[in-house]
Amino acid sequence: MTDLLYTEEEEALRAAVRDLLGDHCDAAGVIARTESDAPHDLRLWKALASAMGLAGLLVPEELGGQGATHREAAVVLEELGRAVAPVPYLTSAVVATEALLAFSHSRHRPSGGTSDAADLLGRLARATTVAALAVGLHTAPGAAFPTVRLENGALHGELTGIADAVCADLLLVPADDGGLYAVDADADAVTVTPQVSLDLTRPLATVTLAGAPGRRLGDAAPAVRRALRAGAGLLASEQLGLSEWALTETVRYLKDRKQFNRPVGGFQALKHRLAQLWLEVVNLRAAARGAADALATGEDVEVAVAVAQAYAAPVAVRAAEEAVQLHGGIGMTWEHPAHLHLKRAKADSIAYGTAGAHRAALAELVDLRAP
C-alpha cells in the first residue's frame, strides 16, 4: 500500500520553499501587486525557478530538470497556495510541462520528431522560458476545447480564459488540424489581452492569433488531456495549502481576539465550526496526497484526480469564507489577505473542471452513474 505521508526530503523541500516565500512573498506585497499593471512577481519566480530549480521538478534530468515526481511538485504547490503566490508555477512548471512531456515515448527518453519538445522542456526547466497552455482555465480533463484555424501554415483565431498568458514567453496552441503548436508570445501576429478576473494573483487573458507562425509539436488531444489531468490533480494541493492557511490563521486570531473578557475562540459555537473545518481539511490532505501519488506512480490516476477535485473545491471555498467571517470586521478589509485566499479559492473551484464535473467523471469511472 502506498505511503501518503510526507518523506523527510519533501518536508525539507517544504521548509525551503516556505522560508523563501516568507522572505519574498508577504501579504502586503501581493496585495500591492494586484493593484499594479504587473500582477506576477517575476523576481520571486526567478528565485523559485532558477535558484531552487523548482521549475524543472517534473522534467527529466537529461533535459536539464530535476527528475522528481508529482509528490514534490505537490509540496511546492501547497506552500504557493498558502502564500497565494503570484507566480506561474502551476501553469508553466506543471501544465505546460506535462503537455510537452506527452511528446516523448517515455518520460525519460524523447525520440522521433520531439526535438522541439525536448528543447522547450530544457528551457522551461532552466526558467529561461515561461509557457502557458492556450486552453481555458475552466476546461476539465477530457472535455472538448476550442482550437484556432491553421491556414497556409499560419495560425488564426482567438482563445479566451488563458491563465498566466500575460507573463508567458511561449504559448502551446491547439489547432483545428489536431496538432499542438509552439508559438512565441512576443510575435507580431500574437496579441495577449488581459481579462477581468476574480483572482488577481492568477490573471486570465485572451490570446488572439492573426497569422502567427507556429511549430507543430504533435497531436494536441493526448497532450492537452495529460496536461489538464496533472493540473487538476495538483491543483488540489494548492487548495490544501490555501485551506490550511485559512484554518491556522483563523484559529490564531480567535485565540487572541477577546469579547466579554474572554477569547472569542472559547465560545462553543465557534469551536464546533473550526472542528468541522479541521476534519474537512484533514480529508482534503488525504485526497490531495492521493492524487499527487497517483500521478507520480501512474496508478488509478483518473479516479484519484476526480476524487481530489470533487472534494477540494468546496472545502477550500468554505475555509476561505470562514476565515473572512470569523476574522470579523478586519477580515472584510482590503489590507487583510483573507480576500486574496477567498478569490483564489473561488477561481480554483472552476479551474480544470468544477467539482460537479469531476463527480460526474468519477461516477462514470467507477460505474456508479445515477439511474
Short mmCIF file of C-alpha atoms in Angstrom, two decimals:
data_model
loop_
_atom_site.label_atom_id
_atom_site.label_comp_id
_atom_site.label_asym_id
_atom_site.label_seq_id
_atom_site.Cartn_x
_atom_site.Cartn_y
_atom_site.Cartn_z
CA MET A 1 0.00 0.00 0.00
CA THR A 2 1.30 3.43 -0.93
CA ASP A 3 2.55 5.62 1.91
CA LEU A 4 0.99 9.05 1.55
CA LEU A 5 2.89 10.56 4.47
CA TYR A 6 5.46 13.21 3.65
CA THR A 7 9.05 12.00 3.38
CA GLU A 8 11.98 13.76 5.03
CA GLU A 9 13.02 15.11 1.64
CA GLU A 10 9.55 16.50 1.00
CA GLU A 11 9.48 18.19 4.39
CA ALA A 12 12.90 19.70 3.73
CA LEU A 13 11.63 20.99 0.40
CA ARG A 14 8.59 22.46 2.12
CA ALA A 15 10.76 24.24 4.70
CA ALA A 16 12.97 25.74 1.99
CA VAL A 17 10.04 26.98 -0.08
CA ARG A 18 8.26 28.37 2.98
CA ASP A 19 11.39 30.25 4.07
CA LEU A 20 11.79 31.78 0.62
CA LEU A 21 8.14 32.81 0.48
CA GLY A 22 8.36 34.23 3.98
CA ASP A 23 11.18 36.50 2.84
CA HIS A 24 9.85 37.46 -0.61
CA CYS A 25 6.06 36.97 -0.67
CA ASP A 26 4.45 38.87 2.17
CA ALA A 27 0.73 39.60 2.00
CA ALA A 28 1.16 43.36 1.68
CA GLY A 29 3.43 42.87 -1.33
CA VAL A 30 0.98 40.52 -3.04
CA ILE A 31 -1.90 42.94 -2.46
CA ALA A 32 0.18 45.81 -3.87
CA ARG A 33 0.92 43.77 -7.00
CA THR A 34 -2.77 43.11 -7.60
CA GLU A 35 -3.24 46.87 -7.80
CA SER A 36 -0.45 47.31 -10.35
CA ASP A 37 -0.04 46.56 -14.05
CA ALA A 38 2.35 43.72 -13.22
CA PRO A 39 0.47 41.20 -11.08
CA HIS A 40 3.10 38.47 -11.47
CA ASP A 41 6.15 38.58 -9.21
CA LEU A 42 8.80 37.58 -11.73
CA ARG A 43 11.58 38.22 -9.23
CA LEU A 44 10.05 35.63 -6.91
CA TRP A 45 9.53 33.33 -9.87
CA LYS A 46 13.24 33.52 -10.74
CA ALA A 47 14.16 32.75 -7.15
CA LEU A 48 11.88 29.72 -7.08
CA ALA A 49 12.61 28.52 -10.58
CA SER A 50 16.27 29.33 -11.11
CA ALA A 51 17.84 29.46 -7.66
CA MET A 52 15.90 26.47 -6.28
CA GLY A 53 15.37 24.60 -9.55
CA LEU A 54 11.66 24.13 -8.92
CA ALA A 55 10.58 24.90 -12.49
CA GLY A 56 12.20 21.66 -13.62
CA LEU A 57 10.91 19.29 -10.95
CA LEU A 58 8.91 17.25 -13.48
CA VAL A 59 11.49 17.48 -16.28
CA PRO A 60 13.89 14.52 -16.73
CA GLU A 61 17.48 15.09 -15.61
CA GLU A 62 18.91 14.55 -19.08
CA LEU A 63 16.91 17.55 -20.27
CA GLY A 64 18.19 19.78 -17.51
CA GLY A 65 15.45 19.15 -14.97
CA GLN A 66 15.34 17.62 -11.50
CA GLY A 67 13.70 14.34 -12.48
CA ALA A 68 11.45 14.50 -9.42
CA THR A 69 7.83 13.38 -9.13
CA HIS A 70 4.42 14.95 -8.71
CA ARG A 71 4.69 14.43 -4.96
CA GLU A 72 7.46 17.00 -4.74
CA ALA A 73 5.60 19.37 -7.05
CA ALA A 74 2.55 18.97 -4.81
CA VAL A 75 4.53 20.09 -1.75
CA VAL A 76 5.66 23.20 -3.62
CA LEU A 77 2.07 23.96 -4.62
CA GLU A 78 0.87 23.58 -1.03
CA GLU A 79 3.24 26.35 0.00
CA LEU A 80 2.41 28.53 -3.01
CA GLY A 81 -1.29 28.12 -2.20
CA ARG A 82 -0.68 29.04 1.42
CA ALA A 83 1.00 32.29 0.32
CA VAL A 84 -1.29 32.88 -2.71
CA ALA A 85 1.98 33.48 -4.56
CA PRO A 86 1.53 35.35 -7.87
CA VAL A 87 3.83 33.09 -9.91
CA PRO A 88 3.07 30.87 -12.94
CA TYR A 89 4.17 27.63 -11.30
CA LEU A 90 1.03 25.56 -11.86
CA THR A 91 0.53 26.80 -15.40
CA SER A 92 4.15 26.61 -16.61
CA ALA A 93 6.04 24.12 -14.43
CA VAL A 94 3.13 21.66 -14.29
CA VAL A 95 0.52 22.08 -17.03
CA ALA A 96 2.69 23.29 -19.92
CA THR A 97 5.49 20.94 -18.89
CA GLU A 98 3.16 17.95 -18.85
CA ALA A 99 1.87 18.86 -22.30
CA LEU A 100 5.43 18.83 -23.65
CA LEU A 101 6.26 15.59 -21.85
CA ALA A 102 3.44 13.94 -23.80
CA PHE A 103 5.58 14.13 -26.92
CA SER A 104 8.13 11.68 -25.51
CA HIS A 105 7.69 7.95 -25.99
CA SER A 106 8.68 7.66 -22.36
CA ARG A 107 9.04 10.14 -19.57
CA HIS A 108 12.81 9.91 -19.82
CA ARG A 109 13.61 9.49 -23.50
CA PRO A 110 12.38 11.94 -26.13
CA SER A 111 12.56 10.42 -29.60
CA GLY A 112 11.27 10.70 -33.12
CA GLY A 113 10.07 14.19 -34.02
CA THR A 114 10.18 15.51 -30.47
CA SER A 115 13.43 17.50 -30.58
CA ASP A 116 11.44 20.74 -30.38
CA ALA A 117 9.59 19.50 -27.29
CA ALA A 118 12.84 18.37 -25.68
CA ASP A 119 14.43 21.77 -26.32
CA LEU A 120 11.41 23.56 -24.89
CA LEU A 121 11.41 21.34 -21.81
CA GLY A 122 15.02 22.28 -21.21
CA ARG A 123 14.18 25.96 -21.46
CA LEU A 124 11.29 25.58 -19.03
CA ALA A 125 13.48 23.65 -16.59
CA ARG A 126 16.16 26.37 -16.69
CA ALA A 127 13.45 29.00 -16.17
CA THR A 128 14.58 30.92 -19.23
CA THR A 129 11.07 30.49 -20.62
CA VAL A 130 7.60 30.67 -19.10
CA ALA A 131 4.98 28.69 -21.02
CA ALA A 132 1.19 28.62 -20.99
CA LEU A 133 -1.14 26.05 -22.50
CA ALA A 134 -3.65 28.03 -24.55
CA VAL A 135 -6.70 26.19 -23.21
CA GLY A 136 -9.22 27.93 -20.95
CA LEU A 137 -8.51 27.51 -17.25
CA HIS A 138 -12.04 26.19 -16.73
CA THR A 139 -11.52 23.19 -19.03
CA ALA A 140 -11.75 19.78 -17.36
CA PRO A 141 -9.53 16.84 -18.36
CA GLY A 142 -11.15 15.03 -21.24
CA ALA A 143 -13.50 17.90 -22.11
CA ALA A 144 -13.64 19.44 -25.56
CA PHE A 145 -11.53 22.55 -26.01
CA PRO A 146 -11.52 25.33 -28.64
CA THR A 147 -8.88 25.42 -31.35
CA VAL A 148 -7.55 28.02 -33.74
CA ARG A 149 -7.55 27.77 -37.52
CA LEU A 150 -4.47 26.59 -39.42
CA GLU A 151 -4.31 28.27 -42.82
CA ASN A 152 -1.31 28.23 -45.16
CA GLY A 153 0.97 27.27 -42.30
CA ALA A 154 -0.15 30.14 -40.05
CA LEU A 155 -2.50 30.21 -37.06
CA HIS A 156 -5.63 32.36 -36.88
CA GLY A 157 -8.20 32.69 -34.12
CA GLU A 158 -8.97 33.72 -30.57
CA LEU A 159 -8.79 31.76 -27.32
CA THR A 160 -10.11 33.10 -24.02
CA GLY A 161 -9.58 32.43 -20.32
CA ILE A 162 -5.89 31.54 -20.67
CA ALA A 163 -4.26 31.63 -17.25
CA ASP A 164 -0.91 33.41 -16.88
CA ALA A 165 -0.67 34.13 -20.60
CA VAL A 166 0.27 37.74 -19.82
CA CYS A 167 3.66 36.65 -18.47
CA ALA A 168 4.29 33.75 -20.86
CA ASP A 169 7.09 33.73 -23.42
CA LEU A 170 5.72 30.63 -25.13
CA LEU A 171 2.16 29.57 -25.93
CA LEU A 172 1.15 25.97 -26.64
CA VAL A 173 -1.77 26.39 -29.01
CA PRO A 174 -4.15 23.65 -30.24
CA ALA A 175 -5.18 23.97 -33.89
CA ASP A 176 -8.02 22.55 -35.98
CA ASP A 177 -5.70 20.10 -37.73
CA GLY A 178 -5.40 18.21 -34.44
CA GLY A 179 -1.90 19.47 -33.67
CA LEU A 180 -0.41 21.40 -30.76
CA TYR A 181 1.78 24.30 -31.86
CA ALA A 182 4.53 26.20 -30.07
CA VAL A 183 4.02 29.93 -30.63
CA ASP A 184 6.27 32.73 -29.45
CA ALA A 185 4.12 35.05 -27.35
CA ASP A 186 6.03 38.15 -28.46
CA ALA A 187 5.50 37.51 -32.19
CA ASP A 188 3.95 40.40 -34.12
CA ALA A 189 0.87 38.34 -35.03
CA VAL A 190 0.15 37.46 -31.38
CA THR A 191 -1.87 39.70 -29.08
CA VAL A 192 -2.41 38.88 -25.41
CA THR A 193 -5.16 40.98 -23.86
CA PRO A 194 -5.75 40.81 -20.08
CA GLN A 195 -9.27 39.89 -18.99
CA VAL A 196 -11.02 40.99 -15.82
CA SER A 197 -10.60 38.03 -13.49
CA LEU A 198 -11.72 37.38 -9.93
CA ASP A 199 -8.35 36.02 -8.84
CA LEU A 200 -5.95 38.89 -9.38
CA THR A 201 -2.95 36.71 -8.50
CA ARG A 202 -3.59 34.33 -11.44
CA PRO A 203 -4.86 36.63 -14.17
CA LEU A 204 -6.59 35.42 -17.30
CA ALA A 205 -6.14 36.72 -20.83
CA THR A 206 -7.48 36.45 -24.35
CA VAL A 207 -4.95 35.25 -26.92
CA THR A 208 -5.52 36.46 -30.49
CA LEU A 209 -3.54 35.00 -33.39
CA ALA A 210 -3.58 36.82 -36.72
CA GLY A 211 -1.44 34.66 -38.94
CA ALA A 212 1.03 33.67 -36.25
CA PRO A 213 3.81 31.20 -37.11
CA GLY A 214 3.96 28.05 -35.02
CA ARG A 215 5.98 24.84 -34.75
CA ARG A 216 3.91 21.66 -34.69
CA LEU A 217 4.89 19.52 -31.72
CA GLY A 218 2.49 16.62 -32.11
CA ASP A 219 -1.13 15.62 -31.54
CA ALA A 220 -2.96 18.04 -29.27
CA ALA A 221 -5.66 15.80 -27.75
CA PRO A 222 -3.49 13.41 -25.68
CA ALA A 223 -1.12 16.20 -24.68
CA VAL A 224 -3.90 18.51 -23.52
CA ARG A 225 -5.63 15.69 -21.66
CA ARG A 226 -2.42 14.77 -19.86
CA ALA A 227 -1.69 18.39 -19.01
CA LEU A 228 -5.17 19.13 -17.66
CA ARG A 229 -5.23 15.91 -15.67
CA ALA A 230 -1.96 16.83 -13.95
CA GLY A 231 -3.20 20.38 -13.44
CA ALA A 232 -6.42 19.19 -11.82
CA GLY A 233 -4.65 16.67 -9.62
CA LEU A 234 -2.01 19.07 -8.32
CA LEU A 235 -4.47 21.96 -8.01
CA ALA A 236 -5.85 20.03 -5.04
CA SER A 237 -2.51 20.54 -3.27
CA GLU A 238 -2.72 24.28 -3.87
CA GLN A 239 -6.25 24.21 -2.45
CA LEU A 240 -4.94 22.25 0.54
CA GLY A 241 -2.29 24.86 1.29
CA LEU A 242 -4.85 27.63 0.98
CA SER A 243 -7.25 25.81 3.32
CA GLU A 244 -4.56 25.14 5.91
CA TRP A 245 -3.60 28.81 5.92
CA ALA A 246 -7.23 29.84 6.42
CA LEU A 247 -7.73 27.41 9.30
CA THR A 248 -4.44 28.21 11.03
CA GLU A 249 -4.82 31.98 10.80
CA THR A 250 -8.43 31.87 11.92
CA VAL A 251 -7.61 29.76 14.98
CA ARG A 252 -4.74 32.10 15.83
CA TYR A 253 -6.95 35.17 15.53
CA LEU A 254 -9.75 33.70 17.64
CA LYS A 255 -7.29 32.85 20.41
CA ASP A 256 -6.16 36.49 20.57
CA ARG A 257 -9.44 38.31 19.91
CA LYS A 258 -11.48 38.86 23.06
CA GLN A 259 -15.13 39.61 23.76
CA PHE A 260 -16.74 39.80 27.18
CA ASN A 261 -13.23 39.49 28.62
CA ARG A 262 -12.59 36.04 27.15
CA PRO A 263 -11.05 34.74 23.89
CA VAL A 264 -13.60 34.51 21.10
CA GLY A 265 -12.28 31.04 20.29
CA GLY A 266 -13.60 29.82 23.61
CA PHE A 267 -17.22 30.07 22.51
CA GLN A 268 -18.60 26.62 21.82
CA ALA A 269 -20.36 27.50 18.58
CA LEU A 270 -17.08 28.67 17.05
CA LYS A 271 -15.25 25.62 18.36
CA HIS A 272 -17.73 23.42 16.52
CA ARG A 273 -17.26 25.33 13.26
CA LEU A 274 -13.49 25.11 13.50
CA ALA A 275 -13.54 21.44 14.46
CA GLN A 276 -15.68 20.63 11.42
CA LEU A 277 -13.39 22.64 9.19
CA TRP A 278 -10.33 20.86 10.61
CA LEU A 279 -11.87 17.49 9.75
CA GLU A 280 -12.56 18.62 6.20
CA VAL A 281 -9.01 19.93 5.76
CA VAL A 282 -7.58 16.63 7.02
CA ASN A 283 -9.73 14.77 4.49
CA LEU A 284 -8.61 17.17 1.78
CA ARG A 285 -4.98 16.44 2.63
CA ALA A 286 -5.61 12.72 2.10
CA ALA A 287 -7.34 13.33 -1.24
CA ALA A 288 -4.66 15.73 -2.47
CA ARG A 289 -1.83 13.41 -1.45
CA GLY A 290 -3.62 10.53 -3.13
CA ALA A 291 -3.86 12.44 -6.40
CA ALA A 292 -0.20 13.51 -6.28
CA ASP A 293 0.94 9.96 -5.57
CA ALA A 294 -1.26 8.54 -8.33
CA LEU A 295 0.21 11.00 -10.83
CA ALA A 296 3.69 10.01 -9.67
CA THR A 297 3.10 6.27 -9.94
CA GLY A 298 0.62 6.19 -12.82
CA GLU A 299 -1.82 4.01 -10.85
CA ASP A 300 -5.56 4.81 -10.87
CA VAL A 301 -4.79 8.36 -11.94
CA GLU A 302 -8.20 9.28 -13.31
CA VAL A 303 -10.04 8.09 -10.21
CA ALA A 304 -7.62 9.76 -7.78
CA VAL A 305 -7.74 13.08 -9.62
CA ALA A 306 -11.54 13.03 -9.85
CA VAL A 307 -11.87 12.24 -6.13
CA ALA A 308 -9.45 15.03 -5.18
CA GLN A 309 -11.15 17.70 -7.27
CA ALA A 310 -14.66 16.61 -6.36
CA TYR A 311 -13.74 17.21 -2.72
CA ALA A 312 -11.16 20.01 -2.79
CA ALA A 313 -13.05 22.98 -4.19
CA PRO A 314 -15.93 23.10 -1.67
CA VAL A 315 -13.52 22.70 1.25
CA ALA A 316 -11.17 25.44 0.06
CA VAL A 317 -14.03 27.85 -0.54
CA ARG A 318 -15.58 27.14 2.85
CA ALA A 319 -12.23 27.51 4.62
CA ALA A 320 -11.64 30.89 2.99
CA GLU A 321 -15.21 32.03 3.73
CA GLU A 322 -14.83 31.03 7.38
CA ALA A 323 -11.56 32.96 7.57
CA VAL A 324 -13.24 36.11 6.26
CA GLN A 325 -16.29 35.78 8.52
CA LEU A 326 -14.53 34.75 11.71
CA HIS A 327 -11.94 37.50 11.42
CA GLY A 328 -14.86 39.88 11.80
CA GLY A 329 -14.51 43.43 10.53
CA ILE A 330 -10.80 43.16 9.76
CA GLY A 331 -11.46 40.14 7.54
CA MET A 332 -13.59 42.32 5.27
CA THR A 333 -10.82 44.85 4.63
CA TRP A 334 -8.61 45.09 1.56
CA GLU A 335 -5.49 45.23 3.73
CA HIS A 336 -6.09 41.78 5.26
CA PRO A 337 -5.03 38.87 2.97
CA ALA A 338 -8.20 36.83 3.59
CA HIS A 339 -9.79 38.22 0.43
CA LEU A 340 -6.84 37.00 -1.66
CA HIS A 341 -7.42 33.47 -0.42
CA LEU A 342 -11.17 33.68 -0.94
CA LYS A 343 -10.75 34.88 -4.53
CA ARG A 344 -8.17 32.20 -5.28
CA ALA A 345 -10.43 29.53 -3.74
CA LYS A 346 -13.40 30.71 -5.80
CA ALA A 347 -11.37 30.81 -9.01
CA ASP A 348 -9.84 27.40 -8.27
CA SER A 349 -13.33 25.97 -7.80
CA ILE A 350 -13.92 26.17 -11.55
CA ALA A 351 -10.31 25.61 -12.68
CA TYR A 352 -9.70 22.38 -14.60
CA GLY A 353 -13.34 21.40 -14.14
CA THR A 354 -15.90 22.05 -11.42
CA ALA A 355 -16.50 19.70 -8.50
CA GLY A 356 -19.71 18.63 -10.22
CA ALA A 357 -17.88 17.77 -13.43
CA HIS A 358 -15.39 15.66 -11.50
CA ARG A 359 -18.16 13.90 -9.58
CA ALA A 360 -19.80 13.02 -12.88
CA ALA A 361 -16.48 11.77 -14.25
CA LEU A 362 -15.91 9.70 -11.11
CA ALA A 363 -19.36 8.14 -11.41
CA GLU A 364 -18.51 7.04 -14.95
CA LEU A 365 -15.10 5.70 -13.92
CA VAL A 366 -16.44 3.51 -11.10
CA ASP A 367 -19.75 2.70 -12.84
CA LEU A 368 -21.95 4.35 -10.23
CA ARG A 369 -23.95 6.56 -12.54
CA ALA A 370 -27.29 7.92 -11.48
CA PRO A 371 -30.32 5.93 -12.75
#
